[in-house]
mmCIF file of C-alpha atoms in Angstrom:
data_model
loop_
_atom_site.group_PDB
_atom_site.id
_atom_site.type_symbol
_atom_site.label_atom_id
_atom_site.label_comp_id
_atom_site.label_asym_id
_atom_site.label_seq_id
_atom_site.Cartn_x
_atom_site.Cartn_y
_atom_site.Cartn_z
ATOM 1 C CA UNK I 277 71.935 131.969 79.995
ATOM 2 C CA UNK I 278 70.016 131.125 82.593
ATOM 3 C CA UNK I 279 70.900 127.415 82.889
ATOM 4 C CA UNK I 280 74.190 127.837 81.961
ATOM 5 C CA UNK I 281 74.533 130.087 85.265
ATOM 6 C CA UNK I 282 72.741 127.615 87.472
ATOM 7 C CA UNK I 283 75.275 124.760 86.336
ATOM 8 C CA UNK I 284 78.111 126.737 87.296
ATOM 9 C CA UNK I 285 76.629 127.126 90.179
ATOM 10 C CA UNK I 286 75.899 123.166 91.033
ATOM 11 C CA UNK I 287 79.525 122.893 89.873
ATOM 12 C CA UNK I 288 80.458 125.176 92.513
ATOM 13 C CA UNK I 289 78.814 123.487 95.617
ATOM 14 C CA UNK I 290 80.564 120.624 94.017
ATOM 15 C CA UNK I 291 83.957 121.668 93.851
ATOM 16 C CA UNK I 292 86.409 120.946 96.984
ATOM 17 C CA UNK I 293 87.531 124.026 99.056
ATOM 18 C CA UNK I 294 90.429 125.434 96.859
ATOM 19 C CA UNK I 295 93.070 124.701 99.539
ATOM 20 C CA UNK I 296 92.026 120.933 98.844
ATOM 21 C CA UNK I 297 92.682 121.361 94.967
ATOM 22 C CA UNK I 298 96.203 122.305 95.423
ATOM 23 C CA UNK I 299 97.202 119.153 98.072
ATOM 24 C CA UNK I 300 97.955 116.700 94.934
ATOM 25 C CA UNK I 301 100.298 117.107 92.480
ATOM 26 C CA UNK I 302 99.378 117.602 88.945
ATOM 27 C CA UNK I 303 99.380 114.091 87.049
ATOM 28 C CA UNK I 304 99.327 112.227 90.551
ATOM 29 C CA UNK I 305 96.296 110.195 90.560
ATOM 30 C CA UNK I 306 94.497 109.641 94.007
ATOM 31 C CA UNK I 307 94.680 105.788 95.399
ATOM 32 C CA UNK I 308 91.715 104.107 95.433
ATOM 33 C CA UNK I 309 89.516 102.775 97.808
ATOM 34 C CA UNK I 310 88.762 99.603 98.336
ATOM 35 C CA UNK I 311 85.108 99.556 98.823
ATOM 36 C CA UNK I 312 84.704 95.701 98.396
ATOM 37 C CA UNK I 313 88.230 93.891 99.286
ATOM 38 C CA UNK I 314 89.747 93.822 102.790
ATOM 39 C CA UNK I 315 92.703 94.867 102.920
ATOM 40 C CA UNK I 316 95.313 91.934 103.981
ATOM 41 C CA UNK I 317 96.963 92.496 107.556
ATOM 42 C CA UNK I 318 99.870 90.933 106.059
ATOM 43 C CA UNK I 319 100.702 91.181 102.743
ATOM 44 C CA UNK I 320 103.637 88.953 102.836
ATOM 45 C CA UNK I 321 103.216 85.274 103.891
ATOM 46 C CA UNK I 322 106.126 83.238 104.690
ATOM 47 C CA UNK I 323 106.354 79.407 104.024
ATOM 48 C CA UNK I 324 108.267 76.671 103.189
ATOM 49 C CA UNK I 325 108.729 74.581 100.272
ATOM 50 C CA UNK I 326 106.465 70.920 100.418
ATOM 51 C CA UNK I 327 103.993 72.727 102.776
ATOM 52 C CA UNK I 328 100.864 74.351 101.999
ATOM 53 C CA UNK I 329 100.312 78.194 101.792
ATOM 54 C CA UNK I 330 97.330 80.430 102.170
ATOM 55 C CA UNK I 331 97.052 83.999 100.179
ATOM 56 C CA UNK I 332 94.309 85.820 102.055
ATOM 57 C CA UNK I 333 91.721 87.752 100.092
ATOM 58 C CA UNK I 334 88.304 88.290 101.588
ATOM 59 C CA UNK I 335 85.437 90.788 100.890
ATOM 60 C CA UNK I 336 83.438 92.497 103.134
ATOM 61 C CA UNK I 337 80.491 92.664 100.306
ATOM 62 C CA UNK I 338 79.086 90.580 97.181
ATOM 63 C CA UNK I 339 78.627 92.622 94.688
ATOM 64 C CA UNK I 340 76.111 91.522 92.073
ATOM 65 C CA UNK I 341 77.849 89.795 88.927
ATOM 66 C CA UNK I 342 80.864 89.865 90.410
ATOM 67 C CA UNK I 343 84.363 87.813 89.347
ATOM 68 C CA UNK I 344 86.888 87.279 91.692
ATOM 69 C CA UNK I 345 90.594 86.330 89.522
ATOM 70 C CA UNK I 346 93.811 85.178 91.014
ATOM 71 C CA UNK I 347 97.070 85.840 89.007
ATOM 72 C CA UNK I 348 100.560 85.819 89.902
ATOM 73 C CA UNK I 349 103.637 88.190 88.411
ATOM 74 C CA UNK I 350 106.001 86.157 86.689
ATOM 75 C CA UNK I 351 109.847 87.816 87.084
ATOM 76 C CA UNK I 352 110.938 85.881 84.303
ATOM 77 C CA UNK I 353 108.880 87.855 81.499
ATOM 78 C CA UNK I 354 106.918 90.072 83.920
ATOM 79 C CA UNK I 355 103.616 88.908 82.163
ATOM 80 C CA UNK I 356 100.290 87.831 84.529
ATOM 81 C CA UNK I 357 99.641 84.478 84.479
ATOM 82 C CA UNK I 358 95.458 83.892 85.471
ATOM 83 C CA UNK I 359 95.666 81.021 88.047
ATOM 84 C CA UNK I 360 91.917 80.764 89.015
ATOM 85 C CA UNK I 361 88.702 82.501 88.119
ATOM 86 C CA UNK I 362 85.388 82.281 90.384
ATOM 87 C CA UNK I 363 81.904 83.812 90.512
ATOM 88 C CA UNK I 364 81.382 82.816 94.306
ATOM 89 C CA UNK I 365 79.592 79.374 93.187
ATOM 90 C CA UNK I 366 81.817 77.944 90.603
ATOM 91 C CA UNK I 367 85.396 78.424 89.528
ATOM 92 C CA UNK I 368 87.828 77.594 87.366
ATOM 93 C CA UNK I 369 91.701 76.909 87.364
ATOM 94 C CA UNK I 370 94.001 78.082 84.675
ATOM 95 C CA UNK I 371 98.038 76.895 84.128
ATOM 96 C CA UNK I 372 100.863 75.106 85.520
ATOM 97 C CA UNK I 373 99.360 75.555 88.823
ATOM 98 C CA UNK I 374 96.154 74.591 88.039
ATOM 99 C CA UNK I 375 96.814 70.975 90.200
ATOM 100 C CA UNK I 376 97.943 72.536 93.046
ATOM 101 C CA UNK I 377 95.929 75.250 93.961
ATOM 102 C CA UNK I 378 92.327 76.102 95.494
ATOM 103 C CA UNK I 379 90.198 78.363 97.138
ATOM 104 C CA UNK I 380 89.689 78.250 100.675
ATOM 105 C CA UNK I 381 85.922 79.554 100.501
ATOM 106 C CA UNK I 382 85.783 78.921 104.372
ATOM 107 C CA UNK I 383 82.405 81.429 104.188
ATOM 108 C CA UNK I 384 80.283 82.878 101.382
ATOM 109 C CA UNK I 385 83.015 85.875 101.640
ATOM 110 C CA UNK I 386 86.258 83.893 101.284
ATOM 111 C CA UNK I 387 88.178 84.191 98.134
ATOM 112 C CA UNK I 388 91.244 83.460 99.666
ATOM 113 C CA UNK I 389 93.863 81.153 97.448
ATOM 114 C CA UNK I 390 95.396 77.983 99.097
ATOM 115 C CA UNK I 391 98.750 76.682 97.359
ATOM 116 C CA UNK I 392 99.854 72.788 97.956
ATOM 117 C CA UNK I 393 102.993 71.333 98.066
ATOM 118 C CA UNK I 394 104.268 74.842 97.485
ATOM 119 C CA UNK I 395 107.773 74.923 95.385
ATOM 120 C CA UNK I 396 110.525 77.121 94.217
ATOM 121 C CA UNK I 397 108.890 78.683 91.238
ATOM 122 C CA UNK I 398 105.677 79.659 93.572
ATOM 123 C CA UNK I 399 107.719 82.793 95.182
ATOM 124 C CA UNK I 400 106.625 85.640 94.202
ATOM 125 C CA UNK I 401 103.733 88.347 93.384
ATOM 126 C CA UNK I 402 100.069 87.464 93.602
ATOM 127 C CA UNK I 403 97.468 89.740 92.979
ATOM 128 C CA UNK I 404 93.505 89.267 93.542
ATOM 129 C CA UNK I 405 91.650 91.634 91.698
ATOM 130 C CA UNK I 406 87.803 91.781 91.837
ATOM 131 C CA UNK I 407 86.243 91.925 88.629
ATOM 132 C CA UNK I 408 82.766 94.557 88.851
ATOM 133 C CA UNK I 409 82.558 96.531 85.891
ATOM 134 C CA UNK I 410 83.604 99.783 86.112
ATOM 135 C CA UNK I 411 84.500 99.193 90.220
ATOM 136 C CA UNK I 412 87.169 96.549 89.670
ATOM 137 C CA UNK I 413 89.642 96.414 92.655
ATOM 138 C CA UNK I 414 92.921 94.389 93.509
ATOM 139 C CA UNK I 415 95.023 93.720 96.224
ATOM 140 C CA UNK I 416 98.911 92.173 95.878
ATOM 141 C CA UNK I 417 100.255 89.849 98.320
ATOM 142 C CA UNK I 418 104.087 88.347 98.296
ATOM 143 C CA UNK I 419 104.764 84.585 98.985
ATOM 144 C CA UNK I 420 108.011 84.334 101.014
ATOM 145 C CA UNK I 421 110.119 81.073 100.579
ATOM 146 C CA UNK I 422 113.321 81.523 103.217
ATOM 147 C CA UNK I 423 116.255 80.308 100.592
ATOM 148 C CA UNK I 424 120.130 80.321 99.989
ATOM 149 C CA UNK I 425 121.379 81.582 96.414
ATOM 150 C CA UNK I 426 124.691 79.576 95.615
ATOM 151 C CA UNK I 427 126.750 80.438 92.278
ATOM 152 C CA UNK I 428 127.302 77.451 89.864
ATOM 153 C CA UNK I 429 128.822 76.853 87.055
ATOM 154 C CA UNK I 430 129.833 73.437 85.102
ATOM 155 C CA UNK I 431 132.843 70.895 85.272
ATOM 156 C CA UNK I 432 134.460 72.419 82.142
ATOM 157 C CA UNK I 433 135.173 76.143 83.549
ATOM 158 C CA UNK I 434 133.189 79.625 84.295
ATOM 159 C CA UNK I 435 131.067 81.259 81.529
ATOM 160 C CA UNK I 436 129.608 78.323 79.630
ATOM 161 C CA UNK I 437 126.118 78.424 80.213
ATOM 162 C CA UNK I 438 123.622 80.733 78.176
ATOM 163 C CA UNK I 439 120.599 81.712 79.567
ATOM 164 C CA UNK I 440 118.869 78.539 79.135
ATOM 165 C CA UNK I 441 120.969 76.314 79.875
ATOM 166 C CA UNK I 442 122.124 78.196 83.051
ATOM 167 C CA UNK I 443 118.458 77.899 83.388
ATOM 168 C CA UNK I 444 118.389 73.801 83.173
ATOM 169 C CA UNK I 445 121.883 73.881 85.763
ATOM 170 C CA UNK I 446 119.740 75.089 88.395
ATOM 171 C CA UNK I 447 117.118 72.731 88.020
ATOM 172 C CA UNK I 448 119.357 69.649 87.863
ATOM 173 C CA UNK I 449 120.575 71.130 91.427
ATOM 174 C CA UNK I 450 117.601 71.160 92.852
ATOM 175 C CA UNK I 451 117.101 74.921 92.431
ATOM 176 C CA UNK I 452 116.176 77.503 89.867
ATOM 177 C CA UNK I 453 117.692 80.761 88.740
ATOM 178 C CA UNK I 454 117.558 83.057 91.344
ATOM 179 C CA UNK I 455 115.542 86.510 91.191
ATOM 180 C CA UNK I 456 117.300 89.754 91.301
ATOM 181 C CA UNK I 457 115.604 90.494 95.097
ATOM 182 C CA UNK I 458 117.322 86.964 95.688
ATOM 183 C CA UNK I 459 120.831 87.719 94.627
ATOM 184 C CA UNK I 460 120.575 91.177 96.286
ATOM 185 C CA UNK I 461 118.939 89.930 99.685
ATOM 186 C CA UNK I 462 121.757 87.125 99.363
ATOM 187 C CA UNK I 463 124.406 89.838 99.165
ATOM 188 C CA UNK I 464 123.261 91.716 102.261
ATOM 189 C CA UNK I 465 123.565 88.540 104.032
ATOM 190 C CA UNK I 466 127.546 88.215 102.632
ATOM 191 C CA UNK I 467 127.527 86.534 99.240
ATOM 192 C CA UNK I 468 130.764 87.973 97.835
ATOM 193 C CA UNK I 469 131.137 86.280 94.063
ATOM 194 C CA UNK I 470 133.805 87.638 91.618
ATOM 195 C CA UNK I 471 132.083 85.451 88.466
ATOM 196 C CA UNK I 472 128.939 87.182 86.649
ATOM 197 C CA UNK I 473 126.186 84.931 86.431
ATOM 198 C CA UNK I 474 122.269 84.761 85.064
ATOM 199 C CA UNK I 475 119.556 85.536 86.654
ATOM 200 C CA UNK I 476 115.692 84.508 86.604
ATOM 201 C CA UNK I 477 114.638 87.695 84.450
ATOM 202 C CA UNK I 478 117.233 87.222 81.611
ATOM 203 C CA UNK I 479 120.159 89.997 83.107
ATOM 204 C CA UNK I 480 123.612 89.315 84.460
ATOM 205 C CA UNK I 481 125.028 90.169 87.507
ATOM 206 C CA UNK I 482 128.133 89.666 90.359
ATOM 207 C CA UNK I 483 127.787 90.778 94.279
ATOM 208 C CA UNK I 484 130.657 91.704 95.905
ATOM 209 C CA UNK I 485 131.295 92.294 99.594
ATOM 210 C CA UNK I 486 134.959 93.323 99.667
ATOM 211 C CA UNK I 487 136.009 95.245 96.264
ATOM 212 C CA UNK I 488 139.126 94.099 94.877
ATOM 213 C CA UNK I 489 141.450 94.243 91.641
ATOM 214 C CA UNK I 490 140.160 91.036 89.176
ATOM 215 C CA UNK I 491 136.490 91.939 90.200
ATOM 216 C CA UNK I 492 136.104 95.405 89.016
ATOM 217 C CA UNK I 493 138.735 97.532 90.965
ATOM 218 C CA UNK I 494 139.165 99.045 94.541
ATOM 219 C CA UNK I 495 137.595 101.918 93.556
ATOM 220 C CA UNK I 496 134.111 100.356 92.719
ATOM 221 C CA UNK I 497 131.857 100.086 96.010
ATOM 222 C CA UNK I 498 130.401 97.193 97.086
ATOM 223 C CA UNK I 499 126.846 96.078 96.232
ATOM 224 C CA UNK I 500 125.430 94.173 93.658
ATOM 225 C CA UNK I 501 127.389 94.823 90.112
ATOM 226 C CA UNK I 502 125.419 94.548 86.643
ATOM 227 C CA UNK I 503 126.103 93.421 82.799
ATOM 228 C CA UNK I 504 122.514 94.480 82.482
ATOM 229 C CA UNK I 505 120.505 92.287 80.026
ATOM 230 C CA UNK I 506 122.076 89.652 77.471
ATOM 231 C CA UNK I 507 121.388 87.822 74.862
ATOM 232 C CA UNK I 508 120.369 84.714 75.732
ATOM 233 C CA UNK I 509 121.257 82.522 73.019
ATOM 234 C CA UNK I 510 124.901 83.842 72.541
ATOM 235 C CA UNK I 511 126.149 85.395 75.857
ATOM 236 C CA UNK I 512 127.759 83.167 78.388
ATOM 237 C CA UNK I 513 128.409 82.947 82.069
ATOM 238 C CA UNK I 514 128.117 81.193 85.030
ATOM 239 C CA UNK I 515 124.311 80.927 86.961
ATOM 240 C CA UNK I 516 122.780 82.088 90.091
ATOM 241 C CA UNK I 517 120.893 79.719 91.810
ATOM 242 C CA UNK I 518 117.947 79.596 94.322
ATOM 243 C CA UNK I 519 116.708 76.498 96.653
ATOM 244 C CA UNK I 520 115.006 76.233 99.800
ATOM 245 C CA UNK I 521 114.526 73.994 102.747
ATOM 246 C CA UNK I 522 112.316 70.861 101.751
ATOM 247 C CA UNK I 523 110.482 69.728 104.554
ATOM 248 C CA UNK I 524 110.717 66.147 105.635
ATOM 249 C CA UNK I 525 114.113 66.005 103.596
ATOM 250 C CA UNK I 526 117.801 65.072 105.246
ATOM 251 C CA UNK I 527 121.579 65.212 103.688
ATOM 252 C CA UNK I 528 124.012 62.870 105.489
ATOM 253 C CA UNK I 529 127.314 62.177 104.507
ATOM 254 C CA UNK I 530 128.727 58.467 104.379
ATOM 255 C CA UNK I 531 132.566 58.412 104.861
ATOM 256 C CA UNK I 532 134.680 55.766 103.249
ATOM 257 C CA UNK I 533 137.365 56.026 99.528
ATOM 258 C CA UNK I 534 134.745 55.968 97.126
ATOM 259 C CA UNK I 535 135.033 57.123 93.321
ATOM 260 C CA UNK I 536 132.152 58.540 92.147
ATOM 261 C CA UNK I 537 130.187 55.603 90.705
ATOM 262 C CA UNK I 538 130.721 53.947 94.567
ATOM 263 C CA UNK I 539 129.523 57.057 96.212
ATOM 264 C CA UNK I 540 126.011 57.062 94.364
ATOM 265 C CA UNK I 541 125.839 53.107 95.176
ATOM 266 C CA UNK I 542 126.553 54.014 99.082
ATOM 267 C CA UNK I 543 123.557 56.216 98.660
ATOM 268 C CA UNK I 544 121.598 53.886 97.286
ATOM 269 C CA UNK I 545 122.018 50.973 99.402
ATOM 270 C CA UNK I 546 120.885 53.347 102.286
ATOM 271 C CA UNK I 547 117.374 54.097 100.325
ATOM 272 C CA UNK I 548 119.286 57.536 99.522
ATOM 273 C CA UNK I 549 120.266 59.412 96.417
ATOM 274 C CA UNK I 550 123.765 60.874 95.974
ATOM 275 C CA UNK I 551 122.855 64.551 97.259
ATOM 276 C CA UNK I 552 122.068 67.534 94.049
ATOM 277 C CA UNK I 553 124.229 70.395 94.761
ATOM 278 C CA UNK I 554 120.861 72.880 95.783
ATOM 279 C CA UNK I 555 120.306 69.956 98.337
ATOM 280 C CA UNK I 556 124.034 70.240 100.008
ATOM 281 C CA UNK I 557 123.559 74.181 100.466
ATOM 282 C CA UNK I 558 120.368 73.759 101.580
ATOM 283 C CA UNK I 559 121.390 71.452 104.017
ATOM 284 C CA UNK I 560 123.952 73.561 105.289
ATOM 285 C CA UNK I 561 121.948 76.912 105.217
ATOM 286 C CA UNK I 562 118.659 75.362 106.862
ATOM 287 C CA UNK I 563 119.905 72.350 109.257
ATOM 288 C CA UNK I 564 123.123 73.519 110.090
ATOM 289 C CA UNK I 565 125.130 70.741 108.157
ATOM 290 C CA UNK I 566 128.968 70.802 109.210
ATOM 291 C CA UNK I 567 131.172 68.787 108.179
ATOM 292 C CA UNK I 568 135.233 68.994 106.861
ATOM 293 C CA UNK I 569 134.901 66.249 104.765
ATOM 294 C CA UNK I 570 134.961 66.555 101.078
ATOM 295 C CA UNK I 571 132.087 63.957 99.212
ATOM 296 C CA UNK I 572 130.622 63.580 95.802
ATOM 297 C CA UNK I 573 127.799 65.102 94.776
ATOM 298 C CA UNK I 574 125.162 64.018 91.596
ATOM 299 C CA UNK I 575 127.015 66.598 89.512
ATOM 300 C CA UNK I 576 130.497 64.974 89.995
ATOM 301 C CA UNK I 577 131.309 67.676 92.120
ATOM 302 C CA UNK I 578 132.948 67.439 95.553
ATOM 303 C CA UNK I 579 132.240 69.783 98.232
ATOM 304 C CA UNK I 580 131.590 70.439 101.837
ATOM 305 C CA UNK I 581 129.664 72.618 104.084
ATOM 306 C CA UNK I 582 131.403 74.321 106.386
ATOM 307 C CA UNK I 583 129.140 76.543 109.432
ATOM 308 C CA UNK I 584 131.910 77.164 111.853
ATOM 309 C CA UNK I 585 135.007 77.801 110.387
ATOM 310 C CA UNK I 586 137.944 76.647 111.870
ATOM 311 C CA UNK I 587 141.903 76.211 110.613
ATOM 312 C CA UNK I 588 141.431 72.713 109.466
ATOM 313 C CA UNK I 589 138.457 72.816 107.350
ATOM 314 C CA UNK I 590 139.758 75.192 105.099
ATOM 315 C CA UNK I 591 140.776 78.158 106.906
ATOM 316 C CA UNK I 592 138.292 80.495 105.542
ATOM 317 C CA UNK I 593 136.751 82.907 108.221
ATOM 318 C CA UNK I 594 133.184 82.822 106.756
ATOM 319 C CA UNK I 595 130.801 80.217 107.094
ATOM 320 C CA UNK I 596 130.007 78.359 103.165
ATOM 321 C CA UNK I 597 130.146 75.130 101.362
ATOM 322 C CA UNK I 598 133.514 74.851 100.145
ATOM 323 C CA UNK I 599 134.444 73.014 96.682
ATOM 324 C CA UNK I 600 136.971 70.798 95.404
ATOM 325 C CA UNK I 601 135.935 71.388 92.199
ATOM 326 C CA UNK I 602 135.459 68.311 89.771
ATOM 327 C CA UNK I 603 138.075 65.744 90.012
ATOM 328 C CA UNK I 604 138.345 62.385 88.533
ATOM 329 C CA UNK I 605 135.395 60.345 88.848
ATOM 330 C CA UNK I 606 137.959 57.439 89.457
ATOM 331 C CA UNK I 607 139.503 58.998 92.517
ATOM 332 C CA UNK I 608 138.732 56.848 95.779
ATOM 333 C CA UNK I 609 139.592 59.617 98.193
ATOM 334 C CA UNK I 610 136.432 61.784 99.011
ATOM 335 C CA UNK I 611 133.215 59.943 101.062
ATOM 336 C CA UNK I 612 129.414 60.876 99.884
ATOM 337 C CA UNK I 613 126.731 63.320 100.655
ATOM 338 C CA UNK I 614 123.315 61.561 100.665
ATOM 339 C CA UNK I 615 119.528 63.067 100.378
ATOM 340 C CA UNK I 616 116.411 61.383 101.500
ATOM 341 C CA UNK I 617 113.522 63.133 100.386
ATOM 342 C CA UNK I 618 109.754 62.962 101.729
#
């Protein structure tokens, strides 16, 4: 009886004032502390594709026995992929960017991650999580690529891609299916697209700017408009697609009557390649690229990028790369768009 009275007791010292109990809401667990990892003064870095990016992640003790694992979010399937593992003296890499990446370890404190030759499919969610037994901690940092989504579909009509090969279109462009924060960042910026396309995680969507009849009615608001998920073998539609700036890269256009088998010669006598249609955008998003004349592009595609409209290029009173669609390939009319890389 005795000790049973002097536990509640202890318990009682123990206990926070009542007016602390009631300050959380049932079922909301309290954040943690991070008593080991500094917290990042950015969690969001911002860099460009080709160049080489730094994910901070330093702590401010060594525990003993301690891990320190890098992983990144994929959007795709939403699984964590390990990239690295380290004990502070050796380390260890771990999948498809196992060539590319590194720690920093610029002092004995330094687990911070360094990416090279960063490309598309490194945006995204990072997380370094401290491995300590029963004190394991995290942090999540964001790398930023600045990018253009651009809708594509194939030279036989809208809606005939499934998810993979919508998938494949975007890498033959230079690009890869765009992520939904992507497509919806892309449609506060003015993307207005009647088609429904795929997406990076497997889902189908359309953004539109100004409603109208064929794209869902007047009555609908603007925003970003959803099928929702698909099935990826059977459904069919057109693609989103994602690229970024390349450093070191240039798209020039050669002007002559070529058909298409001339234009990617004209290229190539110039120590070029006929320019990928992620290329052309990107040219026009990143380096301004204006121009009213129509040239091929690799997919048989003409097009041209347009960044101050005007009456004779097209009339349209937004900025875009305009498309002539797919004609002949034995038309001599159109000139060629041409990409030197690195």
């Amino acid at each position: 009886m005795h000790r049973l009275l002097l536990l509640s007791c202890l318990w009682l010292l123990a206990a926070p004032p009542a007016s602390s109990i009631f300050q959380r809401p049932t079922g909301t667990p309290a954040p943690l502390r991070l008593q080991y990892l500094l917290e990042p003064l950015h969690p969001t870095v911002h860099t460009q594709r080709g160049a080489t990016a730094t994910l901070p992640c330093v702590l401010r003790a060594l525990p003993r026995n301690y891990r320190v694992k890098w992983s990144k979010v994929e959007p795709a399937n939403y699984q964590e992929n390990i990239i690295i593992i380290t004990n502070g003296l050796y380390h260890k890499n771990y999948g498809s960017l196992s060539a590319r990446v590194r720690l920093r370890h610029s002092h004995r404190y330094d687990a911070s991650l360094t990416i090279t030759d960063v490309a598309l499919e490194d945006e995204g969610r990072y997380r370094c999580q401290l491995v300590n037994g029963l004190e394991d901690e995290s942090i999540s940092l964001t790398l930023h690529l600045e990018g253009v989504v651009f809708p594509y579909q194939p030279s036989n009509g809208r809606y005939k891609f499934n998810y993979h090969e919508a998938k494949r279109a975007c890498e033959q462009q230079d690009s890869r299916l765009a992520t939904y924060q992507q497509l919806y960042k892309a449609w506060t910026e003015g993307l207005d697209w009647c088609n429904a396309g795929w997406i990076l995680d497997g889902t189908v969507h359309y953004p539109i700017i100004n409603s109208r009849e064929p794209c869902g009615g007047r009555l609908l608001l603007p925003g970003v408009r959803t099928y929702g998920t698909r099935d990826k073998q059977k459904d069919r539609f057109d693609a989103f697609c994602f690229t970024s700036a390349l450093q070191g890269s240039q798209v020039y256009f050669i002007r002559g009557h070529l058909n298409f088998k001339e234009a990617g010669q004209a290229c190539r006598n110039h120590g070029a390649a006929i320019a990928k249609v992620g290329q052309l955008y990107s040219a026009w998003k990143f380096s301004q690229l204006d121009r009213c004349d129509g040239g091929w592009l690799a997919d048989g595609s003409v097009r041209y990028p347009i960044t101050t409209p005007r009456e004779h290029c097209g009339g349209l009173p937004d900025p875009g790369v305009r498309s002539f669609g797919f004609p002949s390939k034995e038309m001599r009319t159109y000139g060629t768009y041409c990409f030197v890389g690195k």
